[in-house]
mmCIF file of C-alpha atoms in Angstrom:
data_model
loop_
_atom_site.group_PDB
_atom_site.id
_atom_site.type_symbol
_atom_site.label_atom_id
_atom_site.label_comp_id
_atom_site.label_asym_id
_atom_site.label_seq_id
_atom_site.Cartn_x
_atom_site.Cartn_y
_atom_site.Cartn_z
ATOM 1 C CA UNK A 1 5.092 -168.647 -78.218
ATOM 2 C CA UNK A 2 4.426 -169.213 -81.449
ATOM 3 C CA UNK A 3 2.853 -165.047 -81.087
ATOM 4 C CA UNK A 4 6.297 -164.363 -79.652
ATOM 5 C CA UNK A 5 8.115 -165.869 -82.431
ATOM 6 C CA UNK A 6 5.815 -163.942 -84.614
ATOM 7 C CA UNK A 7 6.365 -160.675 -83.834
ATOM 8 C CA UNK A 8 10.171 -160.966 -83.383
ATOM 9 C CA UNK A 9 10.368 -161.964 -87.031
ATOM 10 C CA UNK A 10 8.340 -158.650 -87.664
ATOM 11 C CA UNK A 11 11.947 -156.928 -86.352
ATOM 12 C CA UNK A 12 13.994 -158.584 -88.215
ATOM 13 C CA UNK A 13 16.537 -156.690 -90.014
ATOM 14 C CA UNK A 14 18.518 -159.046 -92.520
ATOM 15 C CA UNK A 15 21.384 -157.089 -92.270
ATOM 16 C CA UNK A 16 22.070 -157.034 -88.803
ATOM 17 C CA UNK A 17 21.722 -160.635 -88.844
ATOM 18 C CA UNK A 18 23.938 -161.303 -91.512
ATOM 19 C CA UNK A 19 26.299 -158.957 -89.503
ATOM 20 C CA UNK A 20 26.199 -160.305 -85.852
ATOM 21 C CA UNK A 21 26.008 -164.298 -86.916
ATOM 22 C CA UNK A 22 29.873 -163.663 -87.274
ATOM 23 C CA UNK A 23 29.792 -162.239 -84.065
ATOM 24 C CA UNK A 24 28.343 -165.844 -82.537
ATOM 25 C CA UNK A 25 30.303 -168.211 -84.965
ATOM 26 C CA UNK A 26 28.607 -171.275 -82.292
ATOM 27 C CA UNK A 27 25.326 -170.675 -83.525
ATOM 28 C CA UNK A 28 22.872 -172.073 -86.726
ATOM 29 C CA UNK A 29 22.207 -168.245 -88.700
ATOM 30 C CA UNK A 30 19.530 -170.367 -89.383
ATOM 31 C CA UNK A 31 18.803 -169.628 -85.626
ATOM 32 C CA UNK A 32 18.968 -166.240 -85.361
ATOM 33 C CA UNK A 33 16.283 -163.540 -86.341
ATOM 34 C CA UNK A 34 17.992 -160.714 -86.768
ATOM 35 C CA UNK A 35 16.493 -157.956 -84.268
ATOM 36 C CA UNK A 36 18.963 -155.244 -83.306
ATOM 37 C CA UNK A 37 19.419 -155.548 -79.930
ATOM 38 C CA UNK A 38 17.724 -152.137 -79.164
ATOM 39 C CA UNK A 39 14.893 -153.020 -81.096
ATOM 40 C CA UNK A 40 14.587 -156.730 -78.504
ATOM 41 C CA UNK A 41 15.726 -154.481 -75.636
ATOM 42 C CA UNK A 42 12.050 -151.975 -76.270
ATOM 43 C CA UNK A 43 10.035 -155.217 -77.605
ATOM 44 C CA UNK A 44 11.526 -156.605 -74.337
ATOM 45 C CA UNK A 45 10.109 -153.514 -72.076
ATOM 46 C CA UNK A 46 6.771 -154.099 -73.028
ATOM 47 C CA UNK A 47 6.641 -157.544 -73.192
ATOM 48 C CA UNK A 48 7.662 -157.829 -69.665
ATOM 49 C CA UNK A 49 3.837 -156.598 -69.141
ATOM 50 C CA UNK A 50 2.251 -158.661 -70.835
ATOM 51 C CA UNK A 51 0.224 -161.903 -70.203
ATOM 52 C CA UNK A 52 2.550 -164.241 -72.158
ATOM 53 C CA UNK A 53 5.764 -163.242 -69.779
ATOM 54 C CA UNK A 54 5.223 -166.037 -68.301
ATOM 55 C CA UNK A 55 4.496 -168.768 -70.415
ATOM 56 C CA UNK A 56 7.301 -167.680 -72.164
ATOM 57 C CA UNK A 57 9.818 -167.623 -69.404
ATOM 58 C CA UNK A 58 8.609 -171.380 -68.713
ATOM 59 C CA UNK A 59 9.012 -172.496 -72.027
ATOM 60 C CA UNK A 60 12.950 -173.099 -72.015
ATOM 61 C CA UNK A 61 14.992 -173.730 -74.766
ATOM 62 C CA UNK A 62 13.663 -171.486 -76.851
ATOM 63 C CA UNK A 63 15.087 -172.047 -80.553
ATOM 64 C CA UNK A 64 16.253 -169.128 -81.676
ATOM 65 C CA UNK A 65 18.547 -166.535 -80.157
ATOM 66 C CA UNK A 66 16.984 -163.467 -80.094
ATOM 67 C CA UNK A 67 14.457 -165.593 -77.922
ATOM 68 C CA UNK A 68 17.431 -166.338 -75.258
ATOM 69 C CA UNK A 69 18.111 -162.216 -75.496
ATOM 70 C CA UNK A 70 14.657 -161.792 -75.345
ATOM 71 C CA UNK A 71 14.416 -163.940 -72.215
ATOM 72 C CA UNK A 72 17.738 -162.069 -70.610
ATOM 73 C CA UNK A 73 16.048 -158.486 -71.273
ATOM 74 C CA UNK A 74 12.562 -159.559 -69.678
ATOM 75 C CA UNK A 75 14.418 -161.013 -66.289
ATOM 76 C CA UNK A 76 16.337 -158.152 -65.859
ATOM 77 C CA UNK A 77 12.793 -155.821 -65.992
ATOM 78 C CA UNK A 78 12.019 -158.224 -62.067
ATOM 79 C CA UNK A 79 11.885 -156.194 -59.584
ATOM 80 C CA UNK A 80 11.712 -159.414 -56.991
ATOM 81 C CA UNK A 81 15.118 -160.033 -55.941
ATOM 82 C CA UNK A 82 13.907 -163.637 -55.729
ATOM 83 C CA UNK A 83 12.317 -164.263 -58.508
ATOM 84 C CA UNK A 84 14.578 -162.784 -60.630
ATOM 85 C CA UNK A 85 17.469 -165.322 -59.302
ATOM 86 C CA UNK A 86 15.275 -167.899 -59.760
ATOM 87 C CA UNK A 87 14.500 -166.931 -63.032
ATOM 88 C CA UNK A 88 18.278 -166.855 -63.793
ATOM 89 C CA UNK A 89 18.906 -169.908 -62.615
ATOM 90 C CA UNK A 90 16.207 -171.982 -64.496
ATOM 91 C CA UNK A 91 17.755 -170.127 -67.822
ATOM 92 C CA UNK A 92 21.805 -170.653 -67.127
ATOM 93 C CA UNK A 93 22.237 -173.834 -68.747
ATOM 94 C CA UNK A 94 20.322 -173.031 -71.624
ATOM 95 C CA UNK A 95 22.640 -170.258 -73.261
ATOM 96 C CA UNK A 96 24.968 -170.606 -75.434
ATOM 97 C CA UNK A 97 26.642 -168.283 -76.762
ATOM 98 C CA UNK A 98 28.833 -164.838 -74.833
ATOM 99 C CA UNK A 99 26.662 -162.326 -76.251
ATOM 100 C CA UNK A 100 23.841 -163.725 -74.836
ATOM 101 C CA UNK A 101 25.605 -164.491 -71.076
ATOM 102 C CA UNK A 102 27.031 -160.328 -71.356
ATOM 103 C CA UNK A 103 24.119 -159.292 -72.026
ATOM 104 C CA UNK A 104 22.576 -160.717 -68.782
ATOM 105 C CA UNK A 105 22.312 -157.956 -65.970
ATOM 106 C CA UNK A 106 20.368 -157.013 -63.672
ATOM 107 C CA UNK A 107 20.060 -153.785 -61.673
ATOM 108 C CA UNK A 108 18.516 -155.156 -59.194
ATOM 109 C CA UNK A 109 21.573 -156.806 -58.340
ATOM 110 C CA UNK A 110 23.444 -153.564 -57.181
ATOM 111 C CA UNK A 111 21.087 -153.465 -54.145
ATOM 112 C CA UNK A 112 21.488 -156.417 -53.371
ATOM 113 C CA UNK A 113 25.645 -156.906 -53.056
ATOM 114 C CA UNK A 114 26.191 -159.541 -50.647
ATOM 115 C CA UNK A 115 22.958 -161.573 -52.208
ATOM 116 C CA UNK A 116 24.457 -161.780 -55.419
ATOM 117 C CA UNK A 117 28.494 -162.527 -54.900
ATOM 118 C CA UNK A 118 27.432 -164.915 -52.356
ATOM 119 C CA UNK A 119 25.361 -166.899 -56.041
ATOM 120 C CA UNK A 120 28.624 -165.406 -57.838
ATOM 121 C CA UNK A 121 30.621 -168.386 -55.863
ATOM 122 C CA UNK A 122 28.193 -171.154 -56.868
ATOM 123 C CA UNK A 123 28.072 -170.327 -60.599
ATOM 124 C CA UNK A 124 31.510 -169.631 -60.655
ATOM 125 C CA UNK A 125 32.250 -173.617 -59.875
ATOM 126 C CA UNK A 126 29.734 -174.706 -63.024
ATOM 127 C CA UNK A 127 30.560 -177.080 -65.438
ATOM 128 C CA UNK A 128 29.010 -175.128 -67.372
ATOM 129 C CA UNK A 129 30.641 -172.597 -69.796
ATOM 130 C CA UNK A 130 28.542 -169.759 -69.619
ATOM 131 C CA UNK A 131 27.702 -170.630 -66.118
ATOM 132 C CA UNK A 132 30.349 -169.232 -65.383
ATOM 133 C CA UNK A 133 30.838 -166.795 -67.748
ATOM 134 C CA UNK A 134 28.687 -165.123 -66.025
ATOM 135 C CA UNK A 135 29.852 -165.263 -62.780
ATOM 136 C CA UNK A 136 32.817 -164.052 -64.246
ATOM 137 C CA UNK A 137 31.318 -160.972 -66.665
ATOM 138 C CA UNK A 138 28.920 -160.174 -63.161
ATOM 139 C CA UNK A 139 31.957 -159.741 -60.489
ATOM 140 C CA UNK A 140 33.391 -157.392 -63.163
ATOM 141 C CA UNK A 141 30.172 -155.359 -63.560
ATOM 142 C CA UNK A 142 29.261 -154.932 -60.284
ATOM 143 C CA UNK A 143 32.040 -154.979 -58.171
ATOM 144 C CA UNK A 144 35.798 -154.049 -59.220
ATOM 145 C CA UNK A 145 35.286 -150.711 -57.174
ATOM 146 C CA UNK A 146 34.146 -150.226 -53.775
ATOM 147 C CA UNK A 147 32.965 -153.286 -52.976
ATOM 148 C CA UNK A 148 36.359 -155.052 -54.454
ATOM 149 C CA UNK A 149 38.247 -157.733 -52.780
ATOM 150 C CA UNK A 150 41.331 -159.512 -53.405
ATOM 151 C CA UNK A 151 39.560 -162.593 -52.432
ATOM 152 C CA UNK A 152 37.193 -161.646 -56.158
ATOM 153 C CA UNK A 153 40.813 -161.558 -58.089
ATOM 154 C CA UNK A 154 41.465 -165.004 -56.361
ATOM 155 C CA UNK A 155 38.241 -166.293 -57.226
ATOM 156 C CA UNK A 156 38.376 -166.015 -60.559
ATOM 157 C CA UNK A 157 42.491 -166.113 -61.545
ATOM 158 C CA UNK A 158 42.069 -170.092 -59.292
ATOM 159 C CA UNK A 159 39.395 -171.289 -62.520
ATOM 160 C CA UNK A 160 41.158 -173.402 -64.841
ATOM 161 C CA UNK A 161 39.521 -174.089 -68.334
ATOM 162 C CA UNK A 162 40.370 -174.962 -72.083
ATOM 163 C CA UNK A 163 36.992 -172.835 -72.809
ATOM 164 C CA UNK A 164 38.056 -170.021 -74.621
ATOM 165 C CA UNK A 165 35.441 -167.884 -74.044
ATOM 166 C CA UNK A 166 35.937 -168.294 -69.763
ATOM 167 C CA UNK A 167 39.288 -168.180 -70.549
ATOM 168 C CA UNK A 168 38.298 -164.335 -72.731
ATOM 169 C CA UNK A 169 36.020 -163.214 -69.620
ATOM 170 C CA UNK A 170 38.405 -164.054 -67.192
ATOM 171 C CA UNK A 171 41.501 -161.659 -69.188
ATOM 172 C CA UNK A 172 38.875 -159.581 -69.482
ATOM 173 C CA UNK A 173 37.616 -159.191 -65.867
ATOM 174 C CA UNK A 174 41.760 -159.052 -64.686
ATOM 175 C CA UNK A 175 42.823 -156.678 -67.393
ATOM 176 C CA UNK A 176 39.928 -154.725 -65.688
ATOM 177 C CA UNK A 177 40.835 -154.723 -62.826
ATOM 178 C CA UNK A 178 44.366 -153.545 -63.358
ATOM 179 C CA UNK A 179 42.466 -150.282 -64.056
ATOM 180 C CA UNK A 180 40.368 -150.285 -61.356
ATOM 181 C CA UNK A 181 42.684 -152.022 -58.897
ATOM 182 C CA UNK A 182 45.715 -151.545 -59.994
ATOM 183 C CA UNK A 183 48.171 -152.235 -57.327
ATOM 184 C CA UNK A 184 45.972 -155.439 -56.671
ATOM 185 C CA UNK A 185 46.261 -156.668 -59.608
ATOM 186 C CA UNK A 186 49.924 -156.487 -60.604
ATOM 187 C CA UNK A 187 51.146 -158.569 -58.003
ATOM 188 C CA UNK A 188 49.183 -161.762 -60.032
ATOM 189 C CA UNK A 189 50.095 -160.768 -63.641
ATOM 190 C CA UNK A 190 54.435 -160.566 -62.063
ATOM 191 C CA UNK A 191 53.384 -163.886 -60.547
ATOM 192 C CA UNK A 192 52.433 -165.392 -63.457
ATOM 193 C CA UNK A 193 49.669 -167.860 -62.102
ATOM 194 C CA UNK A 194 47.330 -167.213 -65.229
ATOM 195 C CA UNK A 195 48.350 -169.489 -68.311
ATOM 196 C CA UNK A 196 50.359 -167.824 -71.042
ATOM 197 C CA UNK A 197 47.196 -166.798 -73.413
ATOM 198 C CA UNK A 198 45.871 -165.903 -70.693
ATOM 199 C CA UNK A 199 47.720 -163.756 -68.881
ATOM 200 C CA UNK A 200 49.552 -162.038 -72.565
ATOM 201 C CA UNK A 201 45.277 -161.226 -73.035
ATOM 202 C CA UNK A 202 44.961 -159.446 -69.907
ATOM 203 C CA UNK A 203 48.334 -157.659 -70.028
ATOM 204 C CA UNK A 204 47.388 -156.621 -74.163
ATOM 205 C CA UNK A 205 43.769 -155.344 -72.520
ATOM 206 C CA UNK A 206 45.355 -153.460 -70.448
ATOM 207 C CA UNK A 207 47.779 -152.146 -72.156
ATOM 208 C CA UNK A 208 44.433 -150.705 -74.840
ATOM 209 C CA UNK A 209 42.675 -148.929 -72.299
ATOM 210 C CA UNK A 210 43.193 -145.415 -71.839
ATOM 211 C CA UNK A 211 42.549 -145.434 -68.667
ATOM 212 C CA UNK A 212 46.131 -147.014 -67.416
ATOM 213 C CA UNK A 213 48.875 -144.510 -68.133
ATOM 214 C CA UNK A 214 52.053 -145.204 -70.078
ATOM 215 C CA UNK A 215 54.077 -145.682 -67.466
ATOM 216 C CA UNK A 216 52.048 -149.022 -66.428
ATOM 217 C CA UNK A 217 51.625 -150.214 -69.428
ATOM 218 C CA UNK A 218 55.932 -149.802 -70.245
ATOM 219 C CA UNK A 219 55.803 -151.869 -67.360
ATOM 220 C CA UNK A 220 53.465 -154.210 -68.210
ATOM 221 C CA UNK A 221 54.505 -155.038 -71.518
ATOM 222 C CA UNK A 222 57.986 -156.380 -69.984
ATOM 223 C CA UNK A 223 55.520 -158.639 -68.009
ATOM 224 C CA UNK A 224 54.366 -160.252 -71.170
ATOM 225 C CA UNK A 225 54.649 -164.146 -71.166
ATOM 226 C CA UNK A 226 57.156 -165.392 -74.690
#
């Protein structure tokens, strides 16, 4: 895998590294190469066709943050559903930051809604922070429109965690549910089921959305926990 790392360093942008390292403070900056996402995605598109692909996907754990992002983008290119899921299951325990987690969004998921939802119900019960976050973000990306069911809202809001990046994902999900499924979600907010931080953060994020009208924003402000 030395050749892959060498290629990534050839794509390094030190100004981007200096900017990006502030967004992922839990990652040692020495483990960040600094490849801009569009550049890395372009590289991944070609790399996914190479003979090194399988060896790379089997070389977990990786050292560099950029390697993990490359791994996520290569998985996204897999067109066979079962293979894609297997590679995700292998990779999830090694994800160690929100950015890599949120970058992994295979397009094939949209063709297998039921099967992916069954996996989400397993991932969301994991003891791994970013496996849980991945489950939440996948629900947010794929199941808040025609495929939405109220049980999904319950699935997310039943999570009890002290992990910041899990609670932020819950708040992000609930805020988007307020945008897209207001009638179902407002009942949850009214019940004040969530902890204070997640409850108020959900409201804050919804209020910041231009897709929530002024009357709803005004009402949501009255529901904040003081």
